[in-house]
PDB file of C-alpha atoms in Angstrom:
ATOM      1  CA  MET A   1      15.550  -9.549  -5.726  1.00  0.00           C
ATOM      2  CA  ILE A   2      15.115  -9.474  -9.504  1.00  0.00           C
ATOM      3  CA  GLY A   3      17.424  -6.208 -10.229  1.00  0.00           C
ATOM      4  CA  VAL A   4      15.924  -4.320  -7.676  1.00  0.00           C
ATOM      5  CA  SER A   5      16.728  -3.845  -4.059  1.00  0.00           C
ATOM      6  CA  ARG A   6      13.773  -4.926  -1.828  1.00  0.00           C
ATOM      7  CA  LEU A   7      11.888  -2.583   0.255  1.00  0.00           C
ATOM      8  CA  SER A   8      12.153  -4.501   3.348  1.00  0.00           C
ATOM      9  CA  SER A   9      14.056  -7.266   4.528  1.00  0.00           C
ATOM     10  CA  ALA A  10      12.180 -10.740   5.023  1.00  0.00           C
ATOM     11  CA  SER A  11      12.154 -10.055   8.697  1.00  0.00           C
ATOM     12  CA  GLU A  12      10.415  -6.579   8.250  1.00  0.00           C
ATOM     13  CA  LEU A  13       7.747  -8.157   6.378  1.00  0.00           C
ATOM     14  CA  GLN A  14       6.858 -10.468   9.150  1.00  0.00           C
ATOM     15  CA  ASN A  15       5.703  -7.895  11.109  1.00  0.00           C
ATOM     16  CA  LEU A  16       3.442  -6.353   8.735  1.00  0.00           C
ATOM     17  CA  ASP A  17      -0.065  -6.460   8.482  1.00  0.00           C
ATOM     18  CA  LEU A  18      -1.845  -7.315   5.580  1.00  0.00           C
ATOM     19  CA  ILE A  19      -2.821  -4.012   4.290  1.00  0.00           C
ATOM     20  CA  ASP A  20       1.236  -2.963   4.622  1.00  0.00           C
ATOM     21  CA  LEU A  21       1.914  -6.541   2.994  1.00  0.00           C
ATOM     22  CA  LEU A  22       0.047  -5.614  -0.217  1.00  0.00           C
ATOM     23  CA  SER A  23       1.035  -2.055  -0.066  1.00  0.00           C
ATOM     24  CA  GLU A  24       5.175  -3.030   0.125  1.00  0.00           C
ATOM     25  CA  ARG A  25       4.764  -5.895  -2.617  1.00  0.00           C
ATOM     26  CA  HIS A  26       3.065  -3.782  -4.896  1.00  0.00           C
ATOM     27  CA  THR A  27       5.477  -1.025  -4.600  1.00  0.00           C
ATOM     28  CA  LEU A  28       7.701  -3.680  -5.340  1.00  0.00           C
ATOM     29  CA  VAL A  29       6.366  -5.125  -8.299  1.00  0.00           C
ATOM     30  CA  ARG A  30       5.798  -2.028  -9.685  1.00  0.00           C
ATOM     31  CA  ARG A  31       9.213  -0.718  -9.503  1.00  0.00           C
ATOM     32  CA  ILE A  32      10.552  -3.994 -11.257  1.00  0.00           C
ATOM     33  CA  SER A  33       8.048  -3.822 -13.715  1.00  0.00           C
ATOM     34  CA  GLU A  34       8.907   0.016 -14.381  1.00  0.00           C
ATOM     35  CA  LYS A  35      12.713  -0.732 -14.210  1.00  0.00           C
ATOM     36  CA  ALA A  36      12.258  -3.879 -17.011  1.00  0.00           C
ATOM     37  CA  TRP A  37      10.652  -1.784 -19.379  1.00  0.00           C
ATOM     38  CA  ASN A  38      12.991   1.294 -19.225  1.00  0.00           C
ATOM     39  CA  ASP A  39      15.751  -1.070 -18.909  1.00  0.00           C
ATOM     40  CA  GLN A  40      15.116  -1.926 -22.522  1.00  0.00           C
ATOM     41  CA  SER A  41      13.226   0.881 -24.298  1.00  0.00           C
ATOM     42  CA  ASP A  42      13.863   4.361 -25.253  1.00  0.00           C
ATOM     43  CA  ILE A  43      10.383   5.341 -24.449  1.00  0.00           C
ATOM     44  CA  TYR A  44       9.822   6.224 -20.752  1.00  0.00           C
ATOM     45  CA  ILE A  45       6.009   5.240 -19.400  1.00  0.00           C
ATOM     46  CA  SER A  46       5.401   5.869 -16.329  1.00  0.00           C
ATOM     47  CA  ASN A  47       3.123   3.046 -13.622  1.00  0.00           C
ATOM     48  CA  SER A  48       0.439   5.708 -14.020  1.00  0.00           C
ATOM     49  CA  GLU A  49       0.648   5.838 -17.787  1.00  0.00           C
ATOM     50  CA  TRP A  50       0.617   1.995 -18.174  1.00  0.00           C
ATOM     51  CA  TYR A  51      -2.273   1.818 -15.825  1.00  0.00           C
ATOM     52  CA  ILE A  52      -4.480   4.470 -17.905  1.00  0.00           C
ATOM     53  CA  MET A  53      -3.049   2.502 -21.088  1.00  0.00           C
ATOM     54  CA  ALA A  54      -4.162  -0.914 -19.713  1.00  0.00           C
ATOM     55  CA  ARG A  55      -7.752   0.539 -19.194  1.00  0.00           C
ATOM     56  CA  ILE A  56      -7.423   1.618 -23.127  1.00  0.00           C
ATOM     57  CA  TYR A  57      -5.851  -1.315 -24.783  1.00  0.00           C
ATOM     58  CA  LYS A  58      -8.082  -2.906 -27.644  1.00  0.00           C
ATOM     59  CA  LYS A  59     -10.448   0.165 -26.858  1.00  0.00           C
ATOM     60  CA  ARG A  60     -11.726   3.120 -27.735  1.00  0.00           C
ATOM     61  CA  PRO A  61     -13.596   4.667 -24.528  1.00  0.00           C
ATOM     62  CA  THR A  62     -14.434   8.309 -23.642  1.00  0.00           C
ATOM     63  CA  ILE A  63     -11.769  10.695 -21.793  1.00  0.00           C
ATOM     64  CA  SER A  64     -14.448  11.121 -19.078  1.00  0.00           C
ATOM     65  CA  TYR A  65     -15.017   7.331 -18.833  1.00  0.00           C
ATOM     66  CA  VAL A  66     -11.445   7.207 -18.110  1.00  0.00           C
ATOM     67  CA  THR A  67     -11.241   9.355 -15.468  1.00  0.00           C
ATOM     68  CA  LYS A  68     -14.177   7.876 -13.737  1.00  0.00           C
ATOM     69  CA  ASN A  69     -12.757   4.446 -13.829  1.00  0.00           C
ATOM     70  CA  VAL A  70      -9.179   5.137 -13.177  1.00  0.00           C
ATOM     71  CA  ASP A  71      -8.270   6.397  -9.330  1.00  0.00           C
ATOM     72  CA  ILE A  72      -5.876   8.968 -10.418  1.00  0.00           C
ATOM     73  CA  SER A  73      -7.299  12.769 -10.227  1.00  0.00           C
ATOM     74  CA  ARG A  74      -8.928  14.368 -13.397  1.00  0.00           C
ATOM     75  CA  GLN A  75      -6.031  17.024 -14.016  1.00  0.00           C
ATOM     76  CA  ALA A  76      -3.221  14.327 -13.579  1.00  0.00           C
ATOM     77  CA  ILE A  77      -5.276  11.790 -16.296  1.00  0.00           C
ATOM     78  CA  HIS A  78      -5.658  14.724 -18.894  1.00  0.00           C
ATOM     79  CA  LYS A  79      -1.601  15.436 -17.952  1.00  0.00           C
ATOM     80  CA  PHE A  80      -0.703  11.661 -18.634  1.00  0.00           C
ATOM     81  CA  MET A  81      -2.846  11.836 -21.767  1.00  0.00           C
ATOM     82  CA  LYS A  82      -1.338  14.524 -23.071  1.00  0.00           C
ATOM     83  CA  ASN A  83       2.288  12.845 -22.273  1.00  0.00           C
ATOM     84  CA  LEU A  84       0.877   9.758 -23.702  1.00  0.00           C
ATOM     85  CA  ALA A  85      -0.090  11.683 -26.844  1.00  0.00           C
ATOM     86  CA  ALA A  86       3.078  13.426 -27.324  1.00  0.00           C
ATOM     87  CA  LYS A  87       5.285  10.142 -27.114  1.00  0.00           C
ATOM     88  CA  GLY A  88       2.889   8.840 -30.076  1.00  0.00           C
ATOM     89  CA  LEU A  89       1.382   6.383 -27.597  1.00  0.00           C
ATOM     90  CA  VAL A  90      -2.679   7.319 -27.889  1.00  0.00           C
ATOM     91  CA  GLU A  91      -4.576   9.067 -30.077  1.00  0.00           C
ATOM     92  CA  ILE A  92      -7.376  11.636 -28.938  1.00  0.00           C
ATOM     93  CA  SER A  93     -10.455  12.012 -31.279  1.00  0.00           C
ATOM     94  CA  ASN A  94     -13.817  13.395 -31.118  1.00  0.00           C
ATOM     95  CA  ALA A  95     -16.446  11.100 -30.164  1.00  0.00           C
ATOM     96  CA  GLU A  96     -18.977   9.875 -33.002  1.00  0.00           C
ATOM     97  CA  ASN A  97     -22.107  10.928 -31.277  1.00  0.00           C
ATOM     98  CA  ASN A  98     -20.878  13.939 -29.129  1.00  0.00           C
ATOM     99  CA  ARG A  99     -18.982  16.794 -30.135  1.00  0.00           C
ATOM    100  CA  LYS A 100     -17.516  18.074 -26.491  1.00  0.00           C
ATOM    101  CA  GLU A 101     -16.535  14.339 -25.540  1.00  0.00           C
ATOM    102  CA  LYS A 102     -13.171  13.277 -26.904  1.00  0.00           C
ATOM    103  CA  CYS A 103     -11.960   9.469 -27.077  1.00  0.00           C
ATOM    104  CA  ILE A 104      -8.762   7.858 -26.420  1.00  0.00           C
ATOM    105  CA  GLN A 105      -7.075   4.713 -28.069  1.00  0.00           C
ATOM    106  CA  LEU A 106      -3.585   3.471 -28.307  1.00  0.00           C
ATOM    107  CA  THR A 107      -1.942   3.725 -31.170  1.00  0.00           C
ATOM    108  CA  ALA A 108       0.052   1.066 -33.434  1.00  0.00           C
ATOM    109  CA  LEU A 109       2.949   1.883 -31.437  1.00  0.00           C
ATOM    110  CA  GLY A 110       0.951   2.103 -28.050  1.00  0.00           C
ATOM    111  CA  GLU A 111      -0.193  -1.395 -28.669  1.00  0.00           C
ATOM    112  CA  GLU A 112       3.346  -2.470 -29.296  1.00  0.00           C
ATOM    113  CA  CYS A 113       4.523  -1.162 -26.263  1.00  0.00           C
ATOM    114  CA  TYR A 114       1.674  -2.298 -24.221  1.00  0.00           C
ATOM    115  CA  GLU A 115       2.096  -5.933 -25.542  1.00  0.00           C
ATOM    116  CA  LYS A 116       6.186  -6.027 -25.448  1.00  0.00           C
ATOM    117  CA  ASN A 117       5.459  -4.794 -21.719  1.00  0.00           C
ATOM    118  CA  ALA A 118       2.766  -7.671 -21.221  1.00  0.00           C
ATOM    119  CA  ALA A 119       5.499 -10.308 -22.132  1.00  0.00           C
ATOM    120  CA  LEU A 120       7.961  -8.701 -19.595  1.00  0.00           C
ATOM    121  CA  LYS A 121       5.459  -8.981 -17.039  1.00  0.00           C
ATOM    122  CA  GLU A 122       4.956 -12.521 -17.585  1.00  0.00           C
ATOM    123  CA  GLN A 123       8.321 -13.000 -17.472  1.00  0.00           C
ATOM    124  CA  PHE A 124       8.661 -11.239 -14.090  1.00  0.00           C
ATOM    125  CA  GLU A 125       5.378 -13.553 -13.306  1.00  0.00           C
ATOM    126  CA  ASN A 126       7.237 -16.628 -14.294  1.00  0.00           C
ATOM    127  CA  LYS A 127      10.501 -15.775 -11.899  1.00  0.00           C
ATOM    128  CA  ILE A 128       7.702 -15.534  -8.963  1.00  0.00           C
ATOM    129  CA  ALA A 129       6.593 -18.846  -9.763  1.00  0.00           C
ATOM    130  CA  GLU A 130      10.049 -20.296  -9.742  1.00  0.00           C
ATOM    131  CA  LYS A 131      10.401 -18.652  -6.367  1.00  0.00           C
ATOM    132  CA  ILE A 132       7.178 -19.730  -4.556  1.00  0.00           C
ATOM    133  CA  GLY A 133       5.605 -22.101  -6.897  1.00  0.00           C
ATOM    134  CA  ALA A 134       3.264 -22.359  -9.580  1.00  0.00           C
ATOM    135  CA  GLU A 135       0.654 -23.344  -7.678  1.00  0.00           C
ATOM    136  CA  GLN A 136       0.932 -20.966  -4.734  1.00  0.00           C
ATOM    137  CA  LEU A 137       1.164 -18.049  -7.617  1.00  0.00           C
ATOM    138  CA  GLN A 138      -1.908 -19.508  -9.051  1.00  0.00           C
ATOM    139  CA  ILE A 139      -3.629 -19.596  -5.308  1.00  0.00           C
ATOM    140  CA  LEU A 140      -2.638 -16.032  -4.654  1.00  0.00           C
ATOM    141  CA  LYS A 141      -4.004 -14.733  -7.836  1.00  0.00           C
ATOM    142  CA  GLU A 142      -6.999 -16.383  -6.986  1.00  0.00           C
ATOM    143  CA  LEU A 143      -7.306 -15.083  -3.619  1.00  0.00           C
ATOM    144  CA  LEU A 144      -6.375 -11.377  -4.993  1.00  0.00           C
ATOM    145  CA  LYS A 145      -9.750 -11.953  -7.371  1.00  0.00           C
ATOM    146  CA  LEU A 146     -12.034 -12.993  -5.108  1.00  0.00           C
ATOM    147  CA  ASP A 147     -14.726 -10.727  -3.497  1.00  0.00           C
ATOM    148  CA  TRP A 148     -13.752  -9.396  -0.198  1.00  0.00           C
ATOM    149  CA  GLY A 149     -16.622  -7.662   0.566  1.00  0.00           C
ATOM    150  CA  ILE A 150     -14.868  -4.487   1.211  1.00  0.00           C
ATOM    151  CA  GLU A 151     -16.212  -1.892  -1.153  1.00  0.00           C
TER     152      GLU A 151
END
């Protein structure tokens, strides 16, 4: 499927429950998305790094805010932030009102990469729409946005 081998055959997917179906599809689309970026860029960015970049795009949150709002361990977040800074994708600076607190924001290069990746994801979404239908894709997105009352 779209440049990356499928995790499961269609018949194997038929026997999965909701949790496993979501997991299989999530893993597959993340792998395809990561490959699409890495095939066209010299800057390797992991899915976890994209996850952090998405939380700070067009913002300047504190590192503690990111740590509390991203489902990654505190130590791993700090490692990813150092990696992102070393790649020139983020800047870490002192917060204005608190010297102990640090803020993080995307650099111009980080924003450019984020926006290019957003375009790649949009192309991928369009391919999915071609396969399952634009209306079905919209229904799926709306279902995923609903409050499932499970938190």
